[in-house]
Amino acid sequence: MLFAGRAAAQDVTIPVETQHNAIVLQTDAEKHLNMVYLGAKLANSAEYARIQKMYKQADDSGVQNDVYTPSGSASLGEPAITVTHADGNKSLNLTYVSHTVSKVSDDVSLLVVTLKDPVYDFEVKLYYKTYYKEDVTEQWSVIKHNEKGVVTLNKYASANLNLKGNTTGGFWLKQYHGNWAMEVQPEEARLTHGIKTIDSKLGTRANLYEHSMFAISLDKPATEDEGKVLYGALEWSGNFRVDFELDVTNNLKIIAGINNAASEYHLKPGVEFTTPAFLYTYSDHGKGDASRKLQSWARQYKIVDGNGSRLTLLNNWESTYFDFNETKLAGLLKDTKKLGVDLFLLDDGWFGNSHPRNGDNAGLGDWQENKQKLPNGISSLVKEAQANGVKFGIWIEPEMVNPASDLYKAHPDWVIKQPNRPEKYFRNQLVLDLANPKVQDFVFGVVDNLFTKNPDLAYIKWDCNAVIYNAYSAYLKKDQSHIYVDYVNGLYNVLKRVRAKYPKVPLMLCSGGGGRVDYGALQYFTEYWPSDNTDPLERVFIQWEYSFFYPAITSSNHVTDWGKQPIKYRVDVAMMGKMGFDIVIGKLSDNELAFCQSALKNYDGLKDAIWHGDQYRLASPWDNDAASIMYVNADKSKAVMFNYLVNNRYGSGTKVPVRLKGLDPNKKYRVKEINVFPGTGSVLGNEDLVLTGDFLMNVGINPETNTYHTSVVLQLEAI
Ligand code: GLA
């Protein structure tokens, strides 16, 4: 890692280099620190100092490249920070004071830049944590003042990037919107002048309608293997806002942070306000390369146990909903063993007595076993699971409360609701006020009690099904505008406590589907639930899009009865991530059960490549009759290629060979179709097919998907 602070007579140049890229910060004559470069790193780092001079400064246009744009002084672009000083003045100027660089490890470095207002005792420190090998940067800011009284932060972004305008092609934004059961719908378009904002104001389930993750391509939309592309996302599980401002000089300013809507933050003298991190990576080799960088970074540094193992499971949500008892569950535990998965996951409906959880209208908040359904409690189920040779996991939604619950009656002041307005429900429930430390203790206690009483409990699915309406915290009193920020920090406090006590236990991040998939939360979880939509045809698209940001090991893919596809297709689609089942095993035919059992054995042999290997998206479901995606393990000795027909019209299918990627050209691979349904043959026939990596990557192989073979899984083993 190289950070060479080079002080010329007038300016300071700070290059932030990673393996392939550089960000360059440089002061101007007025000591403003500008971001003058983000792109491929230069061979001669001495040339970074020359960059700024190549651009004519449009000094009188009000357009600047501030590294963190303040408002109310000389910069007239969209601000990263807006404040109201203790004396009521609203102007802020930030100039460079100093910077330090420290090494966190061989791979990781931390640059801290201090900026100060020359007039007010107000300071911003910008943090750049860089991961050299992965080309990833996490950037955040810490804001502090020593004014005589409280300063209001009106806007307080995490990061402010500036991309220099290029020739004619402009900047292309790929963004995501969605809704329940239709998460991560992509759109890509050229940015026009002015400001484009993507944001969320939902409080919880913040990604339900829009995501903070995005890609910006330079010149033209990047493809998988070509083009310059910046990927970014905020590590924050609440309201976010990302502004893209294309200014009159054709430069793009990206400002990402907590959404300041209704969220002015009151900061006392001497107290630090730390923003969440904004995460980004850049590649000039297309979206595939950028994704692999993010996926590898996430496995090494962010998600819990990213290099470790995961549990396959059988979930009972869609097979029983709320309707179960000990006898039914005993049968399901046997089915778990019979199927050959590691764990049984008991979903919603196991708790509540005075308000039994027999539907989604009661019981949330009362986390005691329902005595009618489970007279012998969770502990007997954990034991029974063990007797069957499987592990046991459980669903909770601890941030929520139904008005029909003992908790709501005992602690109305713990609930987010306006004191003088009628309550408004989302899925018949309200959100608990995690800004309140007592509520944090309660939520931590829900998890802690489960593990204390049942030390062998092996897995938790943490759900969050409601958004925040009528935002008001009885606890926050005069600081109501802190509620959205303090809620999320309260949630993180709880998750930190959970992880301090239970560092490795698998936790699934669920939010009525994928309403809360972000790296702010995922640093406490082992996996996430992409969508309640488990129709495998839909899942091909949903899982495809999440893969741009998240590694396969984090994607919980369950085989269910949604959709019209045969069991083989459903299993093949679930296999491209972390595999699970949510079907009635007793309803499977002998062949179907045998197929699932043997697919799980195949998965066992391939899971290292799927979970820890490199992923290559070969053929997009948006552009082709069939989607193809593959994974290669670290030493390129094993790979798997998944192919899914997504268009079922007459004659649809893979017509030409699909070129594989990431293999060793000099290795010979035995190619075999796996997950072949009993009684059907392999699309490859009976030939013992051995091909070189060279051939497979330059000529390719036709997986022969068609309306009869709607999904084909090919395994490649070096011989
Ligand atoms: C949410 C989850 C589902 C299921 C139900 C239970 O909708 O996304 O998977 O757990 O809650 O109520």
XYZ file of C-alpha atoms and ligand atoms in Angstrom:
731
model
C 0.000 0.000 0.000
C 1.450 3.336 -0.979
C 0.371 6.645 0.407
C 2.958 9.167 -0.578
C 2.020 12.578 0.761
C 3.960 14.937 -1.458
C 4.061 18.582 -0.459
C 4.885 21.007 -3.248
C 5.235 24.696 -2.491
C 1.525 25.258 -2.839
C -0.198 21.920 -2.735
C -0.438 18.585 -1.022
C -1.091 15.492 -3.108
C -2.455 12.375 -1.444
C -2.670 9.329 -3.675
C -4.658 6.446 -2.228
C -3.522 3.408 -4.136
C -4.780 -0.144 -4.254
C -3.543 -2.998 -6.415
C -5.016 -1.587 -9.634
C -6.565 1.742 -8.751
C -5.911 5.127 -7.281
C -7.872 7.956 -5.774
C -5.969 11.213 -5.743
C -6.692 14.082 -3.365
C -4.981 17.408 -3.870
C -5.145 20.845 -2.286
C -5.643 23.983 -4.348
C -4.359 27.493 -3.743
C -7.056 28.120 -1.128
C -6.218 24.898 0.714
C -9.422 23.217 -0.306
C -8.846 19.526 -0.684
C -10.178 18.246 -4.002
C -10.690 14.760 -5.299
C -8.953 15.068 -8.644
C -8.785 11.448 -9.764
C -10.441 8.066 -9.388
C -9.365 5.378 -11.827
C -6.596 3.010 -12.842
C -3.419 3.744 -10.939
C -0.614 5.441 -12.811
C 2.697 3.659 -13.368
C 4.598 6.730 -12.231
C 3.101 7.956 -8.975
C 5.052 11.223 -9.258
C 2.599 12.194 -11.984
C -0.368 12.294 -9.590
C 0.766 15.761 -8.537
C 0.188 17.013 -12.077
C -3.435 15.901 -12.421
C -5.182 18.956 -11.080
C -3.275 21.291 -13.367
C -4.645 19.391 -16.376
C -8.120 20.569 -15.530
C -8.962 24.213 -15.856
C -10.470 25.261 -12.563
C -13.803 26.878 -13.229
C -13.252 28.994 -10.158
C -15.967 31.518 -10.844
C -18.561 28.905 -11.773
C -19.044 27.723 -8.225
C -18.290 24.198 -9.448
C -15.619 22.581 -7.318
C -14.284 19.087 -6.717
C -14.242 19.270 -2.936
C -13.420 16.032 -1.277
C -16.342 16.719 1.096
C -18.474 19.577 -0.215
C -19.535 22.057 2.467
C -22.468 24.391 1.910
C -22.941 28.102 2.357
C -19.448 29.247 1.339
C -17.576 28.955 -1.967
C -18.870 25.603 -3.247
C -22.262 25.828 -4.865
C -22.760 22.200 -5.863
C -24.823 19.663 -3.934
C -23.293 19.575 -0.430
C -21.989 16.547 1.426
C -22.436 18.489 4.637
C -24.768 21.276 5.715
C -24.780 22.602 9.265
C -26.339 25.240 11.449
C -23.675 26.560 13.789
C -24.350 27.228 17.453
C -24.800 30.931 16.599
C -27.366 30.181 13.885
C -25.013 30.822 10.963
C -25.343 28.294 8.136
C -22.067 28.676 6.275
C -19.295 26.106 6.339
C -15.874 26.152 4.749
C -13.535 23.168 5.064
C -9.811 23.416 4.375
C -7.043 20.853 4.574
C -5.149 20.639 7.879
C -3.267 17.324 7.888
C -3.406 13.644 7.063
C -2.048 10.419 8.502
C -1.650 6.952 7.082
C -1.494 3.776 9.104
C -1.271 0.144 8.242
C -3.976 -2.099 9.646
C -2.495 -5.255 8.099
C -0.454 -6.197 5.041
C -3.540 -5.727 2.923
C -5.399 -2.957 4.730
C -4.475 0.692 5.279
C -6.205 3.657 6.794
C -5.867 7.229 5.601
C -7.318 9.915 7.856
C -7.608 13.449 6.506
C -8.450 16.331 8.820
C -10.391 19.293 7.441
C -11.327 22.360 9.468
C -13.384 25.490 9.087
C -10.963 28.473 9.304
C -13.645 30.553 11.054
C -15.647 28.143 13.213
C -14.208 25.522 15.562
C -15.641 22.777 13.393
C -13.810 19.721 12.095
C -14.412 16.818 9.738
C -12.117 13.823 9.567
C -12.393 11.718 6.420
C -11.514 8.039 6.765
C -10.425 5.938 3.785
C -9.950 2.294 4.672
C -8.447 0.587 1.655
C -8.145 -3.104 0.884
C -5.179 -3.347 -1.450
C -5.670 -6.756 -3.081
C -9.428 -6.387 -3.406
C -9.333 -2.791 -4.744
C -12.058 -1.888 -2.274
C -12.396 1.299 -0.230
C -14.647 1.978 2.723
C -15.021 5.678 3.342
C -16.698 7.466 6.217
C -16.486 10.757 8.094
C -16.305 11.786 11.715
C -17.744 15.205 12.513
C -16.933 17.195 15.653
C -16.980 20.789 16.896
C -16.120 22.880 19.907
C -18.580 25.705 19.415
C -20.395 27.304 22.292
C -23.573 25.260 22.132
C -25.256 22.654 20.001
C -24.588 22.499 16.251
C -27.270 21.020 14.004
C -26.100 18.703 11.242
C -28.600 19.227 8.441
C -26.822 16.911 6.009
C -23.917 14.611 6.871
C -22.878 12.318 4.045
C -20.429 9.454 4.379
C -18.546 10.169 1.187
C -18.329 12.548 -1.703
C -16.694 11.192 -4.861
C -15.874 13.236 -7.944
C -15.491 11.603 -11.332
C -14.027 13.695 -14.102
C -16.188 14.202 -17.159
C -14.949 12.188 -20.073
C -15.318 12.704 -23.781
C -18.751 12.046 -25.231
C -20.184 8.984 -23.555
C -21.077 10.412 -20.179
C -21.949 8.376 -17.097
C -24.373 5.453 -16.946
C -26.160 4.622 -13.726
C -27.314 1.081 -12.986
C -29.719 1.226 -10.058
C -32.224 -1.083 -8.367
C -35.835 -0.780 -7.338
C -38.315 -3.369 -6.175
C -41.055 -4.374 -3.826
C -42.095 -7.394 -1.835
C -41.439 -10.549 -3.909
C -39.881 -8.540 -6.735
C -36.615 -7.376 -5.253
C -33.603 -5.929 -7.120
C -35.124 -4.921 -10.437
C -32.328 -3.256 -12.402
C -32.478 -0.174 -14.609
C -29.571 1.365 -16.456
C -29.614 4.788 -18.073
C -27.353 7.680 -18.941
C -27.293 10.411 -16.328
C -28.453 13.797 -17.529
C -27.388 17.128 -16.064
C -28.769 18.047 -12.688
C -29.265 15.769 -9.713
C -30.590 12.245 -9.651
C -31.311 10.904 -6.170
C -32.006 7.368 -5.026
C -33.167 7.131 -1.452
C -35.206 5.451 1.228
C -37.392 6.920 3.951
C -38.886 3.657 5.227
C -36.884 3.533 8.467
C -36.644 -0.255 8.633
C -36.821 -2.566 5.582
C -34.986 0.344 3.984
C -34.283 -1.449 0.689
C -37.855 -2.463 0.031
C -38.362 0.032 -2.804
C -34.856 1.246 -3.632
C -31.322 0.102 -2.936
C -28.255 2.149 -2.090
C -26.157 -0.222 -4.219
C -25.424 1.043 -7.714
C -22.933 0.948 -10.562
C -21.646 3.897 -12.564
C -20.138 3.070 -15.944
C -17.920 5.608 -17.646
C -18.372 6.357 -21.380
C -20.827 3.516 -21.992
C -22.496 0.770 -19.965
C -19.794 -1.669 -18.931
C -20.288 -5.319 -19.873
C -19.189 -8.300 -17.795
C -15.621 -8.171 -19.092
C -15.159 -4.713 -20.537
C -15.550 -1.135 -19.520
C -14.792 1.230 -16.684
C -17.181 0.838 -13.798
C -17.518 2.035 -10.230
C -19.613 -0.019 -7.803
C -20.875 1.612 -4.627
C -23.206 0.901 -1.706
C -23.853 2.365 1.705
C -23.250 0.148 4.733
C -26.393 1.275 6.466
C -29.664 -0.509 7.255
C -31.849 2.571 7.444
C -32.802 5.629 5.452
C -30.162 6.386 2.835
C -29.667 8.922 0.117
C -27.328 8.868 -2.857
C -27.099 11.996 -5.019
C -25.576 11.894 -8.498
C -24.931 15.419 -9.711
C -23.766 15.921 -13.280
C -22.545 19.505 -13.321
C -21.986 22.077 -16.051
C -18.385 20.940 -16.525
C -19.647 17.368 -17.121
C -18.090 16.101 -13.913
C -20.049 13.692 -11.776
C -20.310 14.170 -8.068
C -21.598 11.211 -6.040
C -22.699 11.946 -2.497
C -23.771 8.983 -0.402
C -24.904 8.825 3.179
C -27.720 8.608 5.666
C -30.862 10.270 4.351
C -31.118 13.657 6.040
C -34.895 13.854 5.449
C -36.519 14.706 8.804
C -33.199 13.768 10.404
C -31.306 16.863 11.522
C -28.801 15.718 14.113
C -27.995 17.831 17.171
C -24.338 17.637 18.064
C -23.014 18.807 21.419
C -19.490 20.297 21.693
C -16.729 17.675 21.856
C -18.985 14.791 20.790
C -18.130 12.861 17.622
C -20.704 11.944 15.007
C -19.532 8.995 12.919
C -21.274 8.314 9.636
C -21.684 4.789 8.270
C -19.173 3.669 5.650
C -19.726 4.037 1.945
C -18.190 1.091 0.134
C -16.824 1.228 -3.396
C -14.644 -0.484 -5.910
C -13.570 0.390 -9.410
C -12.627 -1.767 -12.360
C -11.631 -1.037 -15.913
C -12.369 -4.668 -16.782
C -16.110 -4.612 -16.503
C -18.800 -5.601 -14.059
C -17.646 -9.197 -13.583
C -14.261 -8.102 -12.289
C -15.861 -5.481 -10.019
C -18.258 -8.117 -8.613
C -15.493 -10.586 -7.905
C -13.608 -7.874 -6.020
C -16.658 -7.114 -3.864
C -17.449 -10.779 -3.314
C -13.908 -11.587 -2.309
C -13.724 -8.545 -0.015
C -17.009 -9.539 1.639
C -15.812 -13.073 2.288
C -12.452 -11.958 3.691
C -13.526 -8.951 5.688
C -17.225 -8.316 6.088
C -19.658 -11.142 6.513
C -19.460 -13.491 9.458
C -17.403 -16.608 8.684
C -17.032 -15.758 5.003
C -14.359 -18.394 4.507
C -16.219 -20.924 6.597
C -19.019 -23.374 6.115
C -22.810 -23.113 6.007
C -25.672 -25.422 7.024
C -28.118 -26.819 4.492
C -31.602 -26.865 5.939
C -35.276 -27.746 5.796
C -37.592 -24.857 6.719
C -41.278 -25.346 7.602
C -42.701 -21.937 6.651
C -44.375 -22.863 3.405
C -45.228 -26.386 4.415
C -47.085 -25.522 7.632
C -47.340 -21.730 7.982
C -48.636 -21.157 11.541
C -50.318 -24.526 11.786
C -48.075 -27.037 13.565
C -47.651 -28.940 16.809
C -45.065 -31.249 18.317
C -46.282 -34.292 16.386
C -46.066 -32.501 13.066
C -42.633 -31.150 13.919
C -41.413 -34.584 14.967
C -42.301 -35.745 11.448
C -40.486 -32.794 9.909
C -37.367 -33.557 11.950
C -37.403 -37.075 10.519
C -37.867 -35.614 7.031
C -34.855 -33.368 7.618
C -32.712 -36.412 8.218
C -34.285 -38.348 5.368
C -33.654 -35.524 2.919
C -30.043 -35.293 4.031
C -29.766 -31.634 5.091
C -27.953 -30.386 8.207
C -30.647 -28.470 10.089
C -34.360 -28.021 10.654
C -35.487 -24.390 10.797
C -38.697 -23.725 12.739
C -40.305 -20.590 11.320
C -42.932 -18.157 12.591
C -45.760 -19.249 14.888
C -44.049 -20.945 17.868
C -44.688 -18.261 20.523
C -47.352 -16.210 22.321
C -49.829 -17.499 24.903
C -52.344 -14.851 25.919
C -52.078 -13.762 22.264
C -51.073 -16.939 20.438
C -49.200 -16.491 17.180
C -51.655 -18.399 15.010
C -51.651 -15.760 12.316
C -49.759 -12.579 11.554
C -52.060 -10.443 13.699
C -50.929 -11.383 17.226
C -48.112 -12.445 19.491
C -45.050 -10.541 18.246
C -43.174 -9.413 21.340
C -44.200 -12.383 23.506
C -41.263 -14.698 22.925
C -42.395 -17.592 25.114
C -43.216 -20.954 23.563
C -46.897 -21.384 22.813
C -47.998 -24.000 25.349
C -50.616 -25.563 23.127
C -48.369 -26.085 20.142
C -45.164 -26.790 22.041
C -46.048 -28.026 25.564
C -42.499 -29.344 26.024
C -40.808 -26.224 24.758
C -37.996 -25.510 22.346
C -35.487 -27.472 24.396
C -37.320 -30.742 23.751
C -37.333 -29.949 20.019
C -33.596 -29.277 20.069
C -33.097 -32.630 21.796
C -35.414 -34.411 19.393
C -33.504 -32.903 16.468
C -30.270 -34.199 17.952
C -31.820 -37.629 18.382
C -32.541 -37.527 14.646
C -28.967 -36.508 13.857
C -29.815 -32.975 12.711
C -29.441 -29.486 14.132
C -32.210 -27.089 15.103
C -32.746 -23.422 14.238
C -35.506 -20.917 14.901
C -37.207 -17.795 13.477
C -37.537 -14.542 15.427
C -38.631 -11.021 14.632
C -37.431 -9.298 17.797
C -37.677 -5.654 16.695
C -41.451 -5.860 16.322
C -44.638 -5.929 18.350
C -48.263 -6.706 17.616
C -50.765 -4.521 19.489
C -52.295 -7.878 20.416
C -49.468 -8.884 22.771
C -48.530 -8.707 26.453
C -45.446 -6.663 25.528
C -47.505 -3.909 23.922
C -49.696 -3.660 27.028
C -46.756 -3.687 29.437
C -44.563 -1.186 27.571
C -46.545 1.130 25.291
C -43.667 3.638 25.595
C -41.321 1.142 23.885
C -43.309 1.347 20.663
C -42.658 3.788 17.800
C -45.959 5.653 17.285
C -47.213 9.211 17.426
C -48.793 10.025 20.788
C -51.552 12.081 19.161
C -52.353 10.176 15.974
C -54.077 6.868 15.234
C -51.717 3.911 14.897
C -50.887 2.743 11.394
C -49.820 -0.857 10.938
C -47.692 -2.707 8.429
C -48.538 -6.427 8.544
C -50.594 -5.719 11.690
C -47.522 -4.723 13.649
C -45.463 -1.825 14.958
C -41.746 -1.291 15.396
C -40.080 -1.209 18.814
C -38.032 1.869 19.637
C -34.441 0.679 19.415
C -33.214 4.205 20.166
C -34.155 3.305 23.752
C -31.387 1.297 25.541
C -34.061 -0.612 27.517
C -35.536 -1.822 24.252
C -32.047 -2.769 23.064
C -31.682 -4.874 26.233
C -35.049 -6.494 25.545
C -34.177 -7.371 21.941
C -30.762 -8.690 22.937
C -32.538 -10.707 25.644
C -34.790 -12.405 23.066
C -31.721 -13.892 21.395
C -29.728 -14.413 24.568
C -32.570 -16.241 26.347
C -32.999 -18.608 23.430
C -29.314 -19.535 23.467
C -29.030 -19.616 27.263
C -31.986 -21.973 27.565
C -30.982 -23.962 24.487
C -27.201 -23.964 24.160
C -27.418 -26.368 21.220
C -29.618 -24.074 19.183
C -27.681 -23.868 15.923
C -29.242 -21.161 13.746
C -31.439 -18.065 13.877
C -33.487 -16.448 11.135
C -33.857 -12.771 12.100
C -36.836 -11.203 10.372
C -38.069 -7.615 10.096
C -41.417 -7.245 8.400
C -42.621 -3.695 9.027
C -41.544 -0.209 8.010
C -41.671 2.740 10.409
C -44.841 4.804 10.184
C -45.545 7.729 12.500
C -41.916 8.029 13.591
C -41.887 9.147 17.213
C -39.804 7.988 20.150
C -41.018 8.533 23.697
C -37.401 8.041 24.761
C -35.836 10.717 22.538
C -38.053 13.530 23.866
C -36.838 16.782 22.203
C -34.504 15.011 19.768
C -37.212 13.449 17.596
C -35.193 14.079 14.430
C -32.633 11.539 15.708
C -35.038 8.636 15.570
C -34.105 7.119 12.206
C -30.364 7.311 12.922
C -30.559 6.178 16.542
C -32.841 3.291 15.592
C -30.236 1.796 13.271
C -27.372 2.437 15.678
C -29.502 0.813 18.399
C -30.003 -2.215 16.167
C -26.260 -2.411 15.543
C -25.602 -2.170 19.305
C -27.795 -5.210 19.812
C -26.180 -7.133 16.963
C -22.717 -6.275 18.305
C -23.701 -7.688 21.684
C -25.102 -10.813 20.052
C -21.871 -11.316 18.110
C -19.674 -10.615 21.148
C -21.389 -13.465 22.974
C -22.144 -15.752 20.012
C -19.415 -14.999 17.485
C -19.964 -17.776 14.977
C -23.545 -18.999 15.193
C -25.211 -18.773 11.760
C -27.728 -15.931 11.521
C -29.914 -15.320 8.490
C -30.797 -11.721 7.702
C -34.389 -11.635 6.515
C -36.754 -8.745 6.070
C -40.015 -9.924 4.593
C -37.800 -11.039 1.746
C -34.891 -8.792 0.824
C -35.978 -5.572 2.501
C -32.723 -5.241 4.422
C -29.809 -6.583 2.397
C -26.798 -4.336 3.006
C -23.266 -4.704 4.334
C -24.041 -2.577 7.403
C -26.222 -5.423 8.674
C -24.461 -8.296 6.914
C -21.327 -7.815 8.999
C -23.306 -9.514 11.789
C -24.880 -12.243 9.650
C -23.752 -15.301 7.740
C -26.397 -15.098 5.026
C -29.459 -13.205 3.812
C -32.876 -14.028 2.438
C -33.059 -12.503 -1.057
C -36.831 -12.614 -1.517
C -39.990 -14.356 -0.391
C -40.443 -15.014 -4.078
C -38.986 -18.491 -4.456
C -40.431 -19.196 -7.883
C -37.152 -20.426 -9.381
C -37.719 -18.612 -12.651
C -37.945 -15.333 -10.746
C -35.082 -16.386 -8.504
C -32.732 -16.767 -11.502
C -33.126 -13.018 -12.078
C -33.135 -12.012 -8.411
C -30.085 -14.130 -7.511
C -28.331 -12.935 -10.663
C -28.735 -9.291 -9.682
C -27.711 -9.704 -6.028
C -24.582 -11.488 -7.276
C -23.208 -8.176 -8.542
C -22.673 -7.177 -4.903
C -22.896 -10.229 -2.657
C -21.080 -13.579 -2.695
C -23.020 -16.790 -3.320
C -22.268 -18.067 0.192
C -24.562 -15.350 1.582
C -27.561 -16.034 -0.656
C -30.120 -18.336 1.022
C -31.840 -20.124 -1.825
C -34.686 -22.422 -0.865
C -36.474 -25.025 -2.918
C -40.210 -24.426 -2.453
C -43.496 -25.058 -4.249
C -43.674 -21.586 -5.787
C -43.973 -21.502 -9.558
C -44.522 -24.193 -12.148
C -41.007 -25.538 -12.624
C -40.129 -29.193 -11.965
C -38.197 -30.121 -8.828
C -34.983 -30.473 -10.811
C -35.133 -26.862 -11.950
C -35.972 -25.672 -8.438
C -33.048 -27.582 -6.933
C -30.630 -26.503 -9.665
C -31.511 -22.829 -9.063
C -31.169 -23.119 -5.274
C -27.772 -24.746 -5.714
C -26.114 -21.602 -7.103
C -25.930 -20.201 -3.553
C -26.562 -21.433 -0.025
C -29.032 -24.233 -0.481
C -32.120 -25.015 1.566
C -35.570 -26.592 1.223
C -39.054 -25.537 2.239
C -41.266 -28.266 0.822
C -43.292 -31.196 2.133
C -40.898 -34.099 1.806
C -43.768 -36.597 2.163
C -45.329 -35.267 -1.049
C -42.255 -35.974 -3.168
C -42.366 -39.052 -5.387
C -39.624 -41.659 -4.866
C -37.755 -40.320 -7.887
C -38.065 -36.730 -6.709
C -36.776 -37.597 -3.249
C -33.912 -39.644 -4.692
C -33.077 -36.720 -6.974
C -32.965 -34.231 -4.057
C -30.840 -36.576 -1.980
C -28.322 -37.089 -4.746
C -28.283 -33.350 -5.585
C -27.355 -32.662 -1.962
C -24.441 -35.087 -2.308
C -23.332 -33.309 -5.479
C -23.642 -30.010 -3.642
C -21.387 -31.318 -0.929
C -18.665 -31.917 -3.478
C -19.097 -28.526 -5.121
C -19.909 -26.246 -2.223
C -16.320 -25.134 -1.725
C -16.251 -23.760 -5.300
C -19.731 -22.191 -4.948
C -19.137 -20.678 -1.514
C -15.493 -19.623 -1.750
C -14.622 -19.684 -5.435
C -14.708 -17.050 -8.145
C -18.000 -16.431 -9.850
C -18.380 -15.727 -13.568
C -21.691 -14.642 -15.045
C -21.545 -16.131 -18.547
C -24.937 -15.504 -20.140
C -27.471 -13.074 -18.757
C -31.100 -14.152 -18.277
C -32.112 -10.682 -19.482
C -30.564 -11.178 -22.932
C -30.689 -14.910 -23.589
C -33.079 -17.844 -23.626
C -30.952 -19.360 -20.885
C -28.830 -17.936 -18.088
C -25.384 -19.421 -17.459
C -23.270 -18.804 -14.400
C -20.196 -20.609 -13.119
C -17.910 -20.929 -10.095
C -14.252 -21.968 -10.041
C -12.389 -22.995 -6.894
C -9.120 -21.360 -5.812
C -6.686 -23.730 -7.541
C -8.923 -24.020 -10.626
C -9.233 -27.756 -10.194
C -12.992 -27.787 -9.794
C -15.768 -25.761 -11.369
C -19.515 -25.875 -11.821
C -21.631 -24.296 -14.536
C -25.334 -23.692 -13.940
C -27.640 -23.195 -16.917
C -31.301 -22.226 -16.621
C -33.819 -21.805 -19.413
C -35.761 -18.600 -18.754
C -37.752 -18.428 -21.973
C -40.094 -21.282 -22.651
C -41.305 -20.394 -26.155
C -41.113 -22.844 -29.061
C -37.523 -23.586 -29.999
C -35.993 -21.751 -27.037
C -32.677 -22.960 -25.706
C -28.912 -22.557 -25.751
C -28.077 -22.713 -29.457
C -24.351 -22.061 -29.416
C -21.505 -22.985 -27.095
C -21.134 -20.772 -24.031
C -17.526 -19.775 -23.380
C -16.393 -20.568 -19.852
C -14.138 -18.286 -17.835
C -11.600 -18.426 -15.051
C -10.281 -21.931 -15.825
C -6.640 -22.923 -16.204
C -6.047 -23.100 -19.992
C -3.420 -25.793 -19.506
C -5.529 -28.075 -17.354
C -7.694 -30.872 -18.734
C -11.180 -31.008 -17.271
C -13.568 -33.918 -17.159
C -16.988 -32.408 -17.910
C -19.956 -34.264 -16.502
C -23.619 -33.417 -16.197
C -24.763 -33.764 -12.607
C -28.245 -33.505 -11.058
C -29.577 -35.749 -13.822
C -33.159 -36.664 -12.952
C -33.681 -40.427 -12.452
C -34.782 -42.078 -15.670
C -33.475 -39.305 -17.931
C -30.115 -39.180 -19.674
C -27.325 -36.640 -19.638
C -27.421 -33.941 -22.313
C -23.791 -34.842 -22.946
C -24.660 -38.438 -23.839
C -22.448 -41.246 -22.647
C -19.162 -39.801 -23.849
C -16.393 -39.390 -21.266
C -15.881 -35.723 -22.115
C -12.415 -34.347 -21.350
C -11.556 -30.866 -22.629
C -8.786 -28.395 -21.923
C -9.438 -25.118 -20.139
C -8.136 -23.505 -23.318
C -10.870 -25.160 -25.393
C -13.595 -24.493 -22.840
C -12.720 -20.799 -22.600
C -12.198 -20.146 -26.317
C -14.704 -22.459 -27.991
C -16.987 -23.170 -25.054
C -19.518 -25.859 -24.447
C -23.200 -25.984 -25.276
C -25.143 -26.992 -22.157
C -28.062 -27.817 -24.472
C -30.800 -26.292 -22.407
C -34.098 -26.510 -24.236
C -37.772 -26.843 -23.406
C -37.183 -30.469 -22.367
C -33.964 -29.883 -20.460
C -34.832 -26.641 -18.766
C -31.850 -26.671 -16.429
C -28.453 -28.277 -16.843
C -25.663 -28.394 -14.273
C -22.170 -29.258 -15.505
C -19.364 -30.216 -13.166
C -15.747 -29.775 -14.262
C -12.923 -31.610 -12.551
C -9.279 -31.263 -13.487
C -7.670 -34.623 -14.171
C -41.493 -13.082 6.377
C -40.338 -13.920 5.840
C -40.832 -15.309 5.519
C -41.461 -15.938 6.742
C -42.556 -15.041 7.285
C -43.082 -15.542 8.610
O -42.409 -12.802 5.385
O -39.765 -13.318 4.709
O -39.766 -16.116 5.049
O -40.474 -16.161 7.722
O -42.100 -13.708 7.483
O -44.122 -14.775 9.069
